[in-house]
Amino acid sequence: MARIAIDLHGGDFGPSILIPACFRYFRAHPQHHGVLFGDLKECKPFIQLCPTNVEWIDAHSLGYLAHKPAQLMRREGFSSIESAFKMLCHREVDALVSAEHTGVLLVLVGKYGRLHAAINRPVLASWLPTLTGTTVMLDLGASFSASREQLLAYSAVGVGLHGQGGAVPRLSLLNVGTEFFKGPVALRQADQALKGWSNIEYRGFIEASAVFTGQSDIIVCDGFTGNSIIKASAGALDLTFALLKQRLGRGLLKPVLAWWLKRQLEAVLTKLDPRLSNGAMVAGSELLVLKSHGNAKARAFVSAIERAVSAQELNVTRQIRIELDKLAED
Amino acid sequence: MARIAIDLHGGDFGPSILIPACFRYFRAHPQHHGVLFGDLKECKPFIQLCPTNVEWIDAHSLGYLAHKPAQLMRREGFSSIESAFKMLCHREVDALVSAEHTGVLLVLVGKYGRLHAAINRPVLASWLPTLTGTTVMLDLGASFSASREQLLAYSAVGVGLHGQGGAVPRLSLLNVGTEFFKGPVALRQADQALKGWSNIEYRGFIEASAVFTGQSDIIVCDGFTGNSIIKASAGALDLTFALLKQRLGRGLLKPVLAWWLKRQLEAVLTKLDPRLSNGAMVAGSELLVLKSHGNAKARAFVSAIERAVSAQELNVTRQIRIELDKLAED
C-alpha cells in the first residue's frame, strides 16, 4: 500500500484535468491511498464523486512564486506544493507527484529533504522508451552542466534507479563521439573513473543517435543536453506525424487507408512519445518526488502516479542511497 | 561555374562509394568542375569512366593522423585532405567537400584559412528540414560549450548563411525553457544582446521541441547540444521506423498494405532525416568548406556537393564576413 500526495495546482491545466486522472487511478487501485492538495473552492464539483481511498487537503496555488523559486527558501508557505512537501518530509505520505516547475521542486527538495553528501544538487531522471524496452536517462534538466563528480553521482543514482532486475546494468556516458579521446574534459575524466566500477557493465561513450536503440540501461549526461535530447526527439516525432498527414491529404489515397495508417502510427508514437511516458524522478534526497510534465493531460498524469507507486514499492530512494554511499566511500 | 575540390579519403566508405557519387553529380552538371583528391591506385577502376569536367590529383589517405588532428598543425602534409586545403587556400578551387573528422577540418581551417577576428574558433552550421522549409542551425559540434561572445558570433554567421532571401530572418537561441530568466548565464547574456540587433527578428529562447516546427530561420546553440539534438532526432526517426516495421509484421495486415505504408514512410523520413540533408559548413574563415557525414553514402554525398555549389554561387563566405564585421564594430 502506497500513500501518494498529489499537487493539483502545478502544471498548465490545474485541478479540472488532474482530479479526474487521480480518481481514475485510485478507483482502479483501491489498495493505494491518494492525498490531493488543492483549493477546495476549485475542486468542489468533484468532491462528491471522490473515491473512498482519496482525501483532500485545502491549499492554494503557488501563484507568481512559481517563477521565483529562490524565495520559497525564506518563507513559511502553505501552497499546495509546500503543504505536500511538509507531509512528505513528516513521512505521512510515501511519495509526491507534481507538475510544478522543475526549479520549484529542486528548491523544495533542498528545503524539506536532505541531499546525500555525494551529490551537490538533485538530479532529474526518467525512463525512456527504446527499441527493446526502457532506459534510465539522467540528468534531464536539474543542472545546466555537469562536472566529473556530478556525472559519477548521476551514474550512482542511475544504478540505484535501475538496480532491481538483478542483471548488471549497462551504463553509457553521452558524448559527441564514441572514441575515448572525444568530448569535454569532465566527460573524459568520468569515463576513466567509471571503468573501475564493478557494479555496472560500463559501455563507454554513446552518441545521441543510440539513446533509443536499447544498447544501454542507463545513460548519463548533463542536464542541458538531456533536456534538449528529450524535447528534440518529441519534436522529430511531431514533425514525422505532421508530414505524413500532409502526404495522406494529397488525393488518390482512399480515406480508409489514411485512417488505418493514422491508427498504426498513433499506436507507435504513443509508445515512443517521451511526453506520454511521463514522470521524472527528482532524485538525490530521501524524499520520493516525481515530476510530471507541465502540459501532461489525464493519461500522462496517471503515468506519473503509476511511477510514484512503483518507485515506492521498489524502494528506489533506498537503492539510490546505497549506491551514493558506495560512491562517497571511494 | 564552380570548382569543387573533393576529398575521397575522409569518411567510412572511401573512394569506391564517393567516386560514383561525384561522377553522377558532375555528369548532370557539366557547367561545374570537380577536382578529386585520392589515391590513384585505389581509384584506377573508375578513371576511364571519368566525365570530362572532373580531374584527379593523386594523394593518399590521412591515415592514423585523422585521430591526432593537433599534429597536422606542425607538419607539411600531402594527404588528400591537406592537398585539397592547399589548393583551396590558393584559390585554385572555390570550395572543398570532405567527410573527414570534424577535428581535422577545424585544425586545417585554422592552418590554411584566416579566422575572422570576431570568432575565436570555426563553427559547424547546417540546414535542417522543418515542417515549413529549412532552418539554419549552429553550432553542431565544433565546440563543446559557448560563451556569450561565441553565441553572438554564431548568430552573425547564421545571418550570413541565411541572408539571401531578402526577408529579415527570425533568430532564436536554444534553451531549456522559453522564459527570459531560464538557462545558463551565457545564454541569458546573449539574449539581452540580441534584443538590440536590427538585422534580425529576434524571437528569444526556444526549446528543442520547436527546432523542427519552422518557427525560426536560424537556431543558435552550443556545439555539444546541437550535435546531440541532430543525432537524437535521427535516432528517434530510426526507432519510429523500426517499431512500425515490427507492428506491420504482426499477421492480419495484407502485405500490399504494409508495402504501401513503407513507401509513404520512407518518403517522409527521407525528407526529415538529418543524415540525408547532408553537408555542414565549417564557417568562420574565408575558406568555403563543407563537411559531409562520415557515414554518407552516394546520395547523401551528392547533397553535400550540391550545398557546396549553392554556397559558392550565393557567396556565403562573403555574407558571413560582412555580418562578422558588423559584430566586430559594435
PDB file of N, CA and C in Angstrom, chain A residues 67 129-131 144 174-176 179 181 183-184 187 207-209 212 222 224-225 227-229 231-233 235-237 239-240 242-244 246-248 253 257 260-261 264-265 267-269 271-272, chain B residues 67 101 129-131 144 174-176 181 183-184 187 207-209 212 224-225 227-229 231-233 235-237 239-240 242-244 246-248 253 257 260-261 264-265 267-269 271-272:
ATOM      1  N   HIS A  67       7.584  31.353 -10.333  1.00  0.00           N
ATOM      2  CA  HIS A  67       8.650  31.923 -11.159  1.00  0.00           C
ATOM      3  C   HIS A  67       9.806  32.467 -10.334  1.00  0.00           C
ATOM      4  N   PRO A 129      11.469   5.262 -23.585  1.00  0.00           N
ATOM      5  CA  PRO A 129      11.192   4.085 -24.407  1.00  0.00           C
ATOM      6  C   PRO A 129      12.364   3.814 -25.354  1.00  0.00           C
ATOM      7  N   THR A 130      12.684   2.551 -25.569  1.00  0.00           N
ATOM      8  CA  THR A 130      13.694   2.190 -26.572  1.00  0.00           C
ATOM      9  C   THR A 130      13.133   1.065 -27.432  1.00  0.00           C
ATOM     10  N   LEU A 131      13.946   0.646 -28.379  1.00  0.00           N
ATOM     11  CA  LEU A 131      13.517  -0.418 -29.283  1.00  0.00           C
ATOM     12  C   LEU A 131      13.254  -1.715 -28.526  1.00  0.00           C
ATOM     13  N   PHE A 144      22.605  22.698 -15.495  1.00  0.00           N
ATOM     14  CA  PHE A 144      22.889  23.062 -16.887  1.00  0.00           C
ATOM     15  C   PHE A 144      24.173  22.426 -17.391  1.00  0.00           C
ATOM     16  N   LEU A 174      26.883   9.915 -22.400  1.00  0.00           N
ATOM     17  CA  LEU A 174      26.553  10.536 -23.675  1.00  0.00           C
ATOM     18  C   LEU A 174      27.650  11.514 -24.103  1.00  0.00           C
ATOM     19  N   ASN A 175      28.082  11.390 -25.352  1.00  0.00           N
ATOM     20  CA  ASN A 175      29.149  12.260 -25.843  1.00  0.00           C
ATOM     21  C   ASN A 175      28.923  12.543 -27.333  1.00  0.00           C
ATOM     22  N   VAL A 176      29.732  13.417 -27.903  1.00  0.00           N
ATOM     23  CA  VAL A 176      29.589  13.740 -29.324  1.00  0.00           C
ATOM     24  C   VAL A 176      30.267  12.706 -30.224  1.00  0.00           C
ATOM     25  N   GLU A 179      34.711   7.619 -29.477  1.00  0.00           N
ATOM     26  CA  GLU A 179      36.124   7.395 -29.180  1.00  0.00           C
ATOM     27  C   GLU A 179      36.497   8.005 -27.832  1.00  0.00           C
ATOM     28  N   PHE A 181      38.894   9.638 -26.750  1.00  0.00           N
ATOM     29  CA  PHE A 181      39.550  10.954 -26.688  1.00  0.00           C
ATOM     30  C   PHE A 181      38.594  12.100 -27.024  1.00  0.00           C
ATOM     31  N   GLY A 183      35.309  14.751 -26.728  1.00  0.00           N
ATOM     32  CA  GLY A 183      34.446  15.430 -25.777  1.00  0.00           C
ATOM     33  C   GLY A 183      35.143  16.261 -24.713  1.00  0.00           C
ATOM     34  N   PRO A 184      34.331  16.950 -23.887  1.00  0.00           N
ATOM     35  CA  PRO A 184      34.845  17.824 -22.839  1.00  0.00           C
ATOM     36  C   PRO A 184      35.593  17.032 -21.760  1.00  0.00           C
ATOM     37  N   LEU A 187      33.773  14.807 -19.072  1.00  0.00           N
ATOM     38  CA  LEU A 187      33.296  13.517 -19.583  1.00  0.00           C
ATOM     39  C   LEU A 187      34.437  12.517 -19.675  1.00  0.00           C
ATOM     40  N   GLU A 207      26.667   8.090 -28.646  1.00  0.00           N
ATOM     41  CA  GLU A 207      26.144   9.313 -29.242  1.00  0.00           C
ATOM     42  C   GLU A 207      24.627   9.331 -29.079  1.00  0.00           C
ATOM     43  N   ALA A 208      24.047  10.515 -29.243  1.00  0.00           N
ATOM     44  CA  ALA A 208      22.613  10.679 -29.007  1.00  0.00           C
ATOM     45  C   ALA A 208      21.765   9.828 -29.959  1.00  0.00           C
ATOM     46  N   SER A 209      22.331   9.477 -31.116  1.00  0.00           N
ATOM     47  CA  SER A 209      21.569   8.647 -32.053  1.00  0.00           C
ATOM     48  C   SER A 209      21.299   7.249 -31.487  1.00  0.00           C
ATOM     49  N   PHE A 212      17.973   5.568 -28.207  1.00  0.00           N
ATOM     50  CA  PHE A 212      16.735   4.792 -28.299  1.00  0.00           C
ATOM     51  C   PHE A 212      16.921   3.360 -28.796  1.00  0.00           C
ATOM     52  N   ASP A 222      24.832  15.688 -19.004  1.00  0.00           N
ATOM     53  CA  ASP A 222      24.480  16.911 -18.288  1.00  0.00           C
ATOM     54  C   ASP A 222      23.022  17.266 -18.572  1.00  0.00           C
ATOM     55  N   PHE A 224      21.431  20.061 -19.472  1.00  0.00           N
ATOM     56  CA  PHE A 224      21.047  20.855 -20.642  1.00  0.00           C
ATOM     57  C   PHE A 224      20.914  19.941 -21.857  1.00  0.00           C
ATOM     58  N   THR A 225      21.886  19.046 -22.009  1.00  0.00           N
ATOM     59  CA  THR A 225      21.863  18.125 -23.140  1.00  0.00           C
ATOM     60  C   THR A 225      20.703  17.130 -23.012  1.00  0.00           C
ATOM     61  N   ASN A 227      17.875  17.376 -21.410  1.00  0.00           N
ATOM     62  CA  ASN A 227      16.623  18.083 -21.644  1.00  0.00           C
ATOM     63  C   ASN A 227      16.397  18.302 -23.141  1.00  0.00           C
ATOM     64  N   SER A 228      17.452  18.722 -23.834  1.00  0.00           N
ATOM     65  CA  SER A 228      17.333  19.003 -25.266  1.00  0.00           C
ATOM     66  C   SER A 228      17.079  17.726 -26.068  1.00  0.00           C
ATOM     67  N   ILE A 229      17.699  16.630 -25.656  1.00  0.00           N
ATOM     68  CA  ILE A 229      17.523  15.367 -26.379  1.00  0.00           C
ATOM     69  C   ILE A 229      16.071  14.895 -26.309  1.00  0.00           C
ATOM     70  N   LYS A 231      13.396  16.666 -25.709  1.00  0.00           N
ATOM     71  CA  LYS A 231      12.493  17.568 -26.417  1.00  0.00           C
ATOM     72  C   LYS A 231      12.678  17.479 -27.928  1.00  0.00           C
ATOM     73  N   ALA A 232      13.935  17.345 -28.384  1.00  0.00           N
ATOM     74  CA  ALA A 232      14.176  17.241 -29.827  1.00  0.00           C
ATOM     75  C   ALA A 232      13.548  15.964 -30.386  1.00  0.00           C
ATOM     76  N   SER A 233      13.621  14.882 -29.628  1.00  0.00           N
ATOM     77  CA  SER A 233      13.035  13.620 -30.096  1.00  0.00           C
ATOM     78  C   SER A 233      11.525  13.765 -30.232  1.00  0.00           C
ATOM     79  N   GLY A 235       9.960  16.517 -30.742  1.00  0.00           N
ATOM     80  CA  GLY A 235       9.740  17.402 -31.888  1.00  0.00           C
ATOM     81  C   GLY A 235       9.880  16.665 -33.208  1.00  0.00           C
ATOM     82  N   ALA A 236      10.847  15.763 -33.294  1.00  0.00           N
ATOM     83  CA  ALA A 236      11.048  14.995 -34.526  1.00  0.00           C
ATOM     84  C   ALA A 236       9.846  14.083 -34.787  1.00  0.00           C
ATOM     85  N   LEU A 237       9.282  13.515 -33.715  1.00  0.00           N
ATOM     86  CA  LEU A 237       8.096  12.668 -33.875  1.00  0.00           C
ATOM     87  C   LEU A 237       6.894  13.501 -34.346  1.00  0.00           C
ATOM     88  N   LEU A 239       6.989  16.174 -36.092  1.00  0.00           N
ATOM     89  CA  LEU A 239       7.205  16.536 -37.484  1.00  0.00           C
ATOM     90  C   LEU A 239       6.892  15.354 -38.411  1.00  0.00           C
ATOM     91  N   THR A 240       7.328  14.165 -38.023  1.00  0.00           N
ATOM     92  CA  THR A 240       7.045  12.971 -38.816  1.00  0.00           C
ATOM     93  C   THR A 240       5.545  12.813 -39.029  1.00  0.00           C
ATOM     94  N   ALA A 242       3.167  15.059 -38.655  1.00  0.00           N
ATOM     95  CA  ALA A 242       2.568  16.170 -39.411  1.00  0.00           C
ATOM     96  C   ALA A 242       2.816  15.978 -40.911  1.00  0.00           C
ATOM     97  N   LEU A 243       4.031  15.576 -41.285  1.00  0.00           N
ATOM     98  CA  LEU A 243       4.348  15.408 -42.704  1.00  0.00           C
ATOM     99  C   LEU A 243       3.588  14.237 -43.303  1.00  0.00           C
ATOM    100  N   LEU A 244       3.432  13.177 -42.516  1.00  0.00           N
ATOM    101  CA  LEU A 244       2.657  12.041 -43.015  1.00  0.00           C
ATOM    102  C   LEU A 244       1.206  12.450 -43.262  1.00  0.00           C
ATOM    103  N   GLN A 246       0.121  15.468 -43.984  1.00  0.00           N
ATOM    104  CA  GLN A 246       0.144  16.278 -45.212  1.00  0.00           C
ATOM    105  C   GLN A 246       0.117  15.363 -46.425  1.00  0.00           C
ATOM    106  N   ARG A 247       0.975  14.364 -46.410  1.00  0.00           N
ATOM    107  CA  ARG A 247       1.142  13.465 -47.543  1.00  0.00           C
ATOM    108  C   ARG A 247      -0.142  12.684 -47.819  1.00  0.00           C
ATOM    109  N   LEU A 248      -0.793  12.261 -46.732  1.00  0.00           N
ATOM    110  CA  LEU A 248      -2.020  11.486 -46.895  1.00  0.00           C
ATOM    111  C   LEU A 248      -3.151  12.346 -47.421  1.00  0.00           C
ATOM    112  N   LEU A 253      -5.351   8.598 -52.344  1.00  0.00           N
ATOM    113  CA  LEU A 253      -5.444   7.573 -51.319  1.00  0.00           C
ATOM    114  C   LEU A 253      -6.854   7.505 -50.753  1.00  0.00           C
ATOM    115  N   LEU A 257      -7.702   4.001 -45.998  1.00  0.00           N
ATOM    116  CA  LEU A 257      -6.287   3.692 -45.899  1.00  0.00           C
ATOM    117  C   LEU A 257      -5.592   4.716 -44.996  1.00  0.00           C
ATOM    118  N   TRP A 260      -6.442   4.055 -41.460  1.00  0.00           N
ATOM    119  CA  TRP A 260      -5.724   2.889 -40.943  1.00  0.00           C
ATOM    120  C   TRP A 260      -4.272   3.238 -40.615  1.00  0.00           C
ATOM    121  N   LEU A 261      -3.646   3.984 -41.517  1.00  0.00           N
ATOM    122  CA  LEU A 261      -2.259   4.377 -41.295  1.00  0.00           C
ATOM    123  C   LEU A 261      -2.145   5.235 -40.040  1.00  0.00           C
ATOM    124  N   GLN A 264      -2.119   3.040 -37.011  1.00  0.00           N
ATOM    125  CA  GLN A 264      -0.851   2.335 -36.810  1.00  0.00           C
ATOM    126  C   GLN A 264       0.194   3.282 -36.222  1.00  0.00           C
ATOM    127  N   LEU A 265       0.228   4.471 -36.807  1.00  0.00           N
ATOM    128  CA  LEU A 265       1.220   5.448 -36.378  1.00  0.00           C
ATOM    129  C   LEU A 265       0.980   5.896 -34.951  1.00  0.00           C
ATOM    130  N   ALA A 267      -0.396   4.333 -32.569  1.00  0.00           N
ATOM    131  CA  ALA A 267      -0.007   3.283 -31.637  1.00  0.00           C
ATOM    132  C   ALA A 267       1.492   3.327 -31.381  1.00  0.00           C
ATOM    133  N   VAL A 268       2.253   3.521 -32.455  1.00  0.00           N
ATOM    134  CA  VAL A 268       3.707   3.548 -32.308  1.00  0.00           C
ATOM    135  C   VAL A 268       4.157   4.826 -31.613  1.00  0.00           C
ATOM    136  N   LEU A 269       3.601   5.950 -32.050  1.00  0.00           N
ATOM    137  CA  LEU A 269       4.040   7.220 -31.478  1.00  0.00           C
ATOM    138  C   LEU A 269       3.668   7.322 -29.998  1.00  0.00           C
ATOM    139  N   LYS A 271       3.660   4.937 -27.953  1.00  0.00           N
ATOM    140  CA  LYS A 271       4.666   4.163 -27.230  1.00  0.00           C
ATOM    141  C   LYS A 271       5.958   4.973 -27.089  1.00  0.00           C
ATOM    142  N   LEU A 272       6.262   5.758 -28.121  1.00  0.00           N
ATOM    143  CA  LEU A 272       7.548   6.453 -28.162  1.00  0.00           C
ATOM    144  C   LEU A 272       7.572   7.783 -27.456  1.00  0.00           C
TER     145      LEU A 272
ATOM    146  N   HIS B  67      43.102  10.778 -36.239  1.00  0.00           N
ATOM    147  CA  HIS B  67      42.779  10.742 -34.814  1.00  0.00           C
ATOM    148  C   HIS B  67      43.683  11.656 -33.995  1.00  0.00           C
ATOM    149  N   HIS B 101      36.965  13.716 -40.283  1.00  0.00           N
ATOM    150  CA  HIS B 101      36.549  14.063 -38.922  1.00  0.00           C
ATOM    151  C   HIS B 101      36.471  15.588 -38.739  1.00  0.00           C
ATOM    152  N   PRO B 129      15.742  20.151 -42.028  1.00  0.00           N
ATOM    153  CA  PRO B 129      14.376  20.165 -42.536  1.00  0.00           C
ATOM    154  C   PRO B 129      13.404  20.569 -41.424  1.00  0.00           C
ATOM    155  N   THR B 130      12.385  21.344 -41.779  1.00  0.00           N
ATOM    156  CA  THR B 130      11.325  21.659 -40.813  1.00  0.00           C
ATOM    157  C   THR B 130       9.975  21.435 -41.477  1.00  0.00           C
ATOM    158  N   LEU B 131       8.930  21.688 -40.726  1.00  0.00           N
ATOM    159  CA  LEU B 131       7.581  21.486 -41.245  1.00  0.00           C
ATOM    160  C   LEU B 131       7.307  22.398 -42.436  1.00  0.00           C
ATOM    161  N   PHE B 144      32.477  22.564 -27.620  1.00  0.00           N
ATOM    162  CA  PHE B 144      31.651  21.817 -26.661  1.00  0.00           C
ATOM    163  C   PHE B 144      30.763  22.730 -25.836  1.00  0.00           C
ATOM    164  N   LEU B 174      18.582  28.478 -28.495  1.00  0.00           N
ATOM    165  CA  LEU B 174      18.061  27.254 -27.901  1.00  0.00           C
ATOM    166  C   LEU B 174      18.309  27.236 -26.395  1.00  0.00           C
ATOM    167  N   ASN B 175      17.249  26.916 -25.633  1.00  0.00           N
ATOM    168  CA  ASN B 175      17.381  26.899 -24.173  1.00  0.00           C
ATOM    169  C   ASN B 175      16.470  25.819 -23.601  1.00  0.00           C
ATOM    170  N   VAL B 176      16.560  25.575 -22.299  1.00  0.00           N
ATOM    171  CA  VAL B 176      15.710  24.564 -21.668  1.00  0.00           C
ATOM    172  C   VAL B 176      14.313  25.087 -21.364  1.00  0.00           C
ATOM    173  N   PHE B 181      14.265  34.255 -17.931  1.00  0.00           N
ATOM    174  CA  PHE B 181      15.130  34.037 -16.763  1.00  0.00           C
ATOM    175  C   PHE B 181      15.705  32.620 -16.739  1.00  0.00           C
ATOM    176  N   GLY B 183      17.906  29.191 -17.902  1.00  0.00           N
ATOM    177  CA  GLY B 183      19.135  28.766 -18.560  1.00  0.00           C
ATOM    178  C   GLY B 183      20.423  29.346 -18.020  1.00  0.00           C
ATOM    179  N   PRO B 184      21.554  28.888 -18.582  1.00  0.00           N
ATOM    180  CA  PRO B 184      22.880  29.319 -18.153  1.00  0.00           C
ATOM    181  C   PRO B 184      23.110  30.795 -18.451  1.00  0.00           C
ATOM    182  N   LEU B 187      23.798  32.213 -22.078  1.00  0.00           N
ATOM    183  CA  LEU B 187      22.597  32.307 -22.907  1.00  0.00           C
ATOM    184  C   LEU B 187      21.787  33.544 -22.552  1.00  0.00           C
ATOM    185  N   GLU B 207      12.726  25.984 -27.148  1.00  0.00           N
ATOM    186  CA  GLU B 207      13.124  24.669 -26.652  1.00  0.00           C
ATOM    187  C   GLU B 207      13.375  23.749 -27.842  1.00  0.00           C
ATOM    188  N   ALA B 208      14.074  22.653 -27.574  1.00  0.00           N
ATOM    189  CA  ALA B 208      14.458  21.752 -28.659  1.00  0.00           C
ATOM    190  C   ALA B 208      13.249  21.133 -29.362  1.00  0.00           C
ATOM    191  N   SER B 209      12.102  21.072 -28.683  1.00  0.00           N
ATOM    192  CA  SER B 209      10.902  20.517 -29.309  1.00  0.00           C
ATOM    193  C   SER B 209      10.429  21.380 -30.477  1.00  0.00           C
ATOM    194  N   PHE B 212      12.018  21.825 -35.171  1.00  0.00           N
ATOM    195  CA  PHE B 212      11.534  21.368 -36.472  1.00  0.00           C
ATOM    196  C   PHE B 212      10.207  21.985 -36.901  1.00  0.00           C
ATOM    197  N   PHE B 224      27.854  21.041 -28.327  1.00  0.00           N
ATOM    198  CA  PHE B 224      27.530  19.746 -27.729  1.00  0.00           C
ATOM    199  C   PHE B 224      26.024  19.501 -27.830  1.00  0.00           C
ATOM    200  N   THR B 225      25.254  20.531 -27.515  1.00  0.00           N
ATOM    201  CA  THR B 225      23.797  20.409 -27.569  1.00  0.00           C
ATOM    202  C   THR B 225      23.323  20.238 -29.010  1.00  0.00           C
ATOM    203  N   ASN B 227      24.892  19.100 -31.639  1.00  0.00           N
ATOM    204  CA  ASN B 227      25.268  17.769 -32.109  1.00  0.00           C
ATOM    205  C   ASN B 227      24.306  16.710 -31.567  1.00  0.00           C
ATOM    206  N   SER B 228      23.995  16.822 -30.279  1.00  0.00           N
ATOM    207  CA  SER B 228      23.113  15.826 -29.653  1.00  0.00           C
ATOM    208  C   SER B 228      21.693  15.919 -30.203  1.00  0.00           C
ATOM    209  N   ILE B 229      21.237  17.119 -30.484  1.00  0.00           N
ATOM    210  CA  ILE B 229      19.872  17.294 -30.991  1.00  0.00           C
ATOM    211  C   ILE B 229      19.723  16.630 -32.360  1.00  0.00           C
ATOM    212  N   LYS B 231      21.530  14.235 -33.666  1.00  0.00           N
ATOM    213  CA  LYS B 231      21.660  12.781 -33.587  1.00  0.00           C
ATOM    214  C   LYS B 231      20.462  12.147 -32.894  1.00  0.00           C
ATOM    215  N   ALA B 232      19.947  12.799 -31.845  1.00  0.00           N
ATOM    216  CA  ALA B 232      18.779  12.245 -31.148  1.00  0.00           C
ATOM    217  C   ALA B 232      17.563  12.215 -32.075  1.00  0.00           C
ATOM    218  N   SER B 233      17.427  13.241 -32.897  1.00  0.00           N
ATOM    219  CA  SER B 233      16.277  13.282 -33.812  1.00  0.00           C
ATOM    220  C   SER B 233      16.379  12.143 -34.817  1.00  0.00           C
ATOM    221  N   GLY B 235      17.923   9.370 -34.331  1.00  0.00           N
ATOM    222  CA  GLY B 235      17.665   8.142 -33.573  1.00  0.00           C
ATOM    223  C   GLY B 235      16.177   7.917 -33.343  1.00  0.00           C
ATOM    224  N   ALA B 236      15.452   8.997 -33.055  1.00  0.00           N
ATOM    225  CA  ALA B 236      14.009   8.881 -32.824  1.00  0.00           C
ATOM    226  C   ALA B 236      13.297   8.438 -34.101  1.00  0.00           C
ATOM    227  N   LEU B 237      13.770   8.932 -35.253  1.00  0.00           N
ATOM    228  CA  LEU B 237      13.170   8.524 -36.526  1.00  0.00           C
ATOM    229  C   LEU B 237      13.446   7.046 -36.801  1.00  0.00           C
ATOM    230  N   LEU B 239      13.900   4.746 -34.627  1.00  0.00           N
ATOM    231  CA  LEU B 239      13.080   3.948 -33.719  1.00  0.00           C
ATOM    232  C   LEU B 239      11.635   3.875 -34.215  1.00  0.00           C
ATOM    233  N   THR B 240      11.117   5.009 -34.661  1.00  0.00           N
ATOM    234  CA  THR B 240       9.747   5.041 -35.190  1.00  0.00           C
ATOM    235  C   THR B 240       9.601   4.026 -36.318  1.00  0.00           C
ATOM    236  N   ALA B 242      11.523   1.457 -37.051  1.00  0.00           N
ATOM    237  CA  ALA B 242      11.719   0.074 -36.610  1.00  0.00           C
ATOM    238  C   ALA B 242      10.458  -0.462 -35.929  1.00  0.00           C
ATOM    239  N   LEU B 243       9.838   0.363 -35.091  1.00  0.00           N
ATOM    240  CA  LEU B 243       8.642  -0.095 -34.378  1.00  0.00           C
ATOM    241  C   LEU B 243       7.468  -0.285 -35.335  1.00  0.00           C
ATOM    242  N   LEU B 244       7.370   0.589 -36.334  1.00  0.00           N
ATOM    243  CA  LEU B 244       6.297   0.430 -37.319  1.00  0.00           C
ATOM    244  C   LEU B 244       6.480  -0.878 -38.090  1.00  0.00           C
ATOM    245  N   GLN B 246       7.995  -3.576 -37.008  1.00  0.00           N
ATOM    246  CA  GLN B 246       7.601  -4.647 -36.081  1.00  0.00           C
ATOM    247  C   GLN B 246       6.095  -4.826 -36.089  1.00  0.00           C
ATOM    248  N   ARG B 247       5.389  -3.704 -35.994  1.00  0.00           N
ATOM    249  CA  ARG B 247       3.939  -3.724 -35.895  1.00  0.00           C
ATOM    250  C   ARG B 247       3.305  -4.299 -37.157  1.00  0.00           C
ATOM    251  N   LEU B 248       3.873  -3.924 -38.292  1.00  0.00           N
ATOM    252  CA  LEU B 248       3.332  -4.400 -39.551  1.00  0.00           C
ATOM    253  C   LEU B 248       3.584  -5.888 -39.739  1.00  0.00           C
ATOM    254  N   LEU B 253      -2.450  -7.957 -41.397  1.00  0.00           N
ATOM    255  CA  LEU B 253      -2.351  -6.924 -42.416  1.00  0.00           C
ATOM    256  C   LEU B 253      -1.879  -7.503 -43.733  1.00  0.00           C
ATOM    257  N   LEU B 257      -0.575  -3.705 -48.150  1.00  0.00           N
ATOM    258  CA  LEU B 257      -0.788  -2.556 -47.288  1.00  0.00           C
ATOM    259  C   LEU B 257       0.519  -2.178 -46.588  1.00  0.00           C
ATOM    260  N   TRP B 260       2.783  -0.502 -49.002  1.00  0.00           N
ATOM    261  CA  TRP B 260       2.349   0.863 -49.280  1.00  0.00           C
ATOM    262  C   TRP B 260       2.741   1.801 -48.132  1.00  0.00           C
ATOM    263  N   LEU B 261       2.513   1.337 -46.915  1.00  0.00           N
ATOM    264  CA  LEU B 261       2.844   2.157 -45.754  1.00  0.00           C
ATOM    265  C   LEU B 261       4.341   2.441 -45.721  1.00  0.00           C
ATOM    266  N   GLN B 264       5.170   5.243 -48.065  1.00  0.00           N
ATOM    267  CA  GLN B 264       4.766   6.562 -47.555  1.00  0.00           C
ATOM    268  C   GLN B 264       5.763   7.052 -46.512  1.00  0.00           C
ATOM    269  N   LEU B 265       6.111   6.130 -45.628  1.00  0.00           N
ATOM    270  CA  LEU B 265       7.005   6.486 -44.537  1.00  0.00           C
ATOM    271  C   LEU B 265       8.381   6.845 -45.035  1.00  0.00           C
ATOM    272  N   ALA B 267       9.228   8.045 -47.843  1.00  0.00           N
ATOM    273  CA  ALA B 267       9.213   9.358 -48.481  1.00  0.00           C
ATOM    274  C   ALA B 267       9.332  10.458 -47.432  1.00  0.00           C
ATOM    275  N   VAL B 268       8.601  10.288 -46.338  1.00  0.00           N
ATOM    276  CA  VAL B 268       8.628  11.304 -45.294  1.00  0.00           C
ATOM    277  C   VAL B 268       9.958  11.285 -44.551  1.00  0.00           C
ATOM    278  N   LEU B 269      10.422  10.092 -44.202  1.00  0.00           N
ATOM    279  CA  LEU B 269      11.657  10.004 -43.419  1.00  0.00           C
ATOM    280  C   LEU B 269      12.856  10.489 -44.224  1.00  0.00           C
ATOM    281  N   LYS B 271      12.803  12.864 -46.307  1.00  0.00           N
ATOM    282  CA  LYS B 271      12.762  14.323 -46.245  1.00  0.00           C
ATOM    283  C   LYS B 271      13.307  14.817 -44.905  1.00  0.00           C
ATOM    284  N   LEU B 272      13.024  14.055 -43.847  1.00  0.00           N
ATOM    285  CA  LEU B 272      13.356  14.513 -42.499  1.00  0.00           C
ATOM    286  C   LEU B 272      14.760  14.196 -42.053  1.00  0.00           C
TER     287      LEU B 272
END
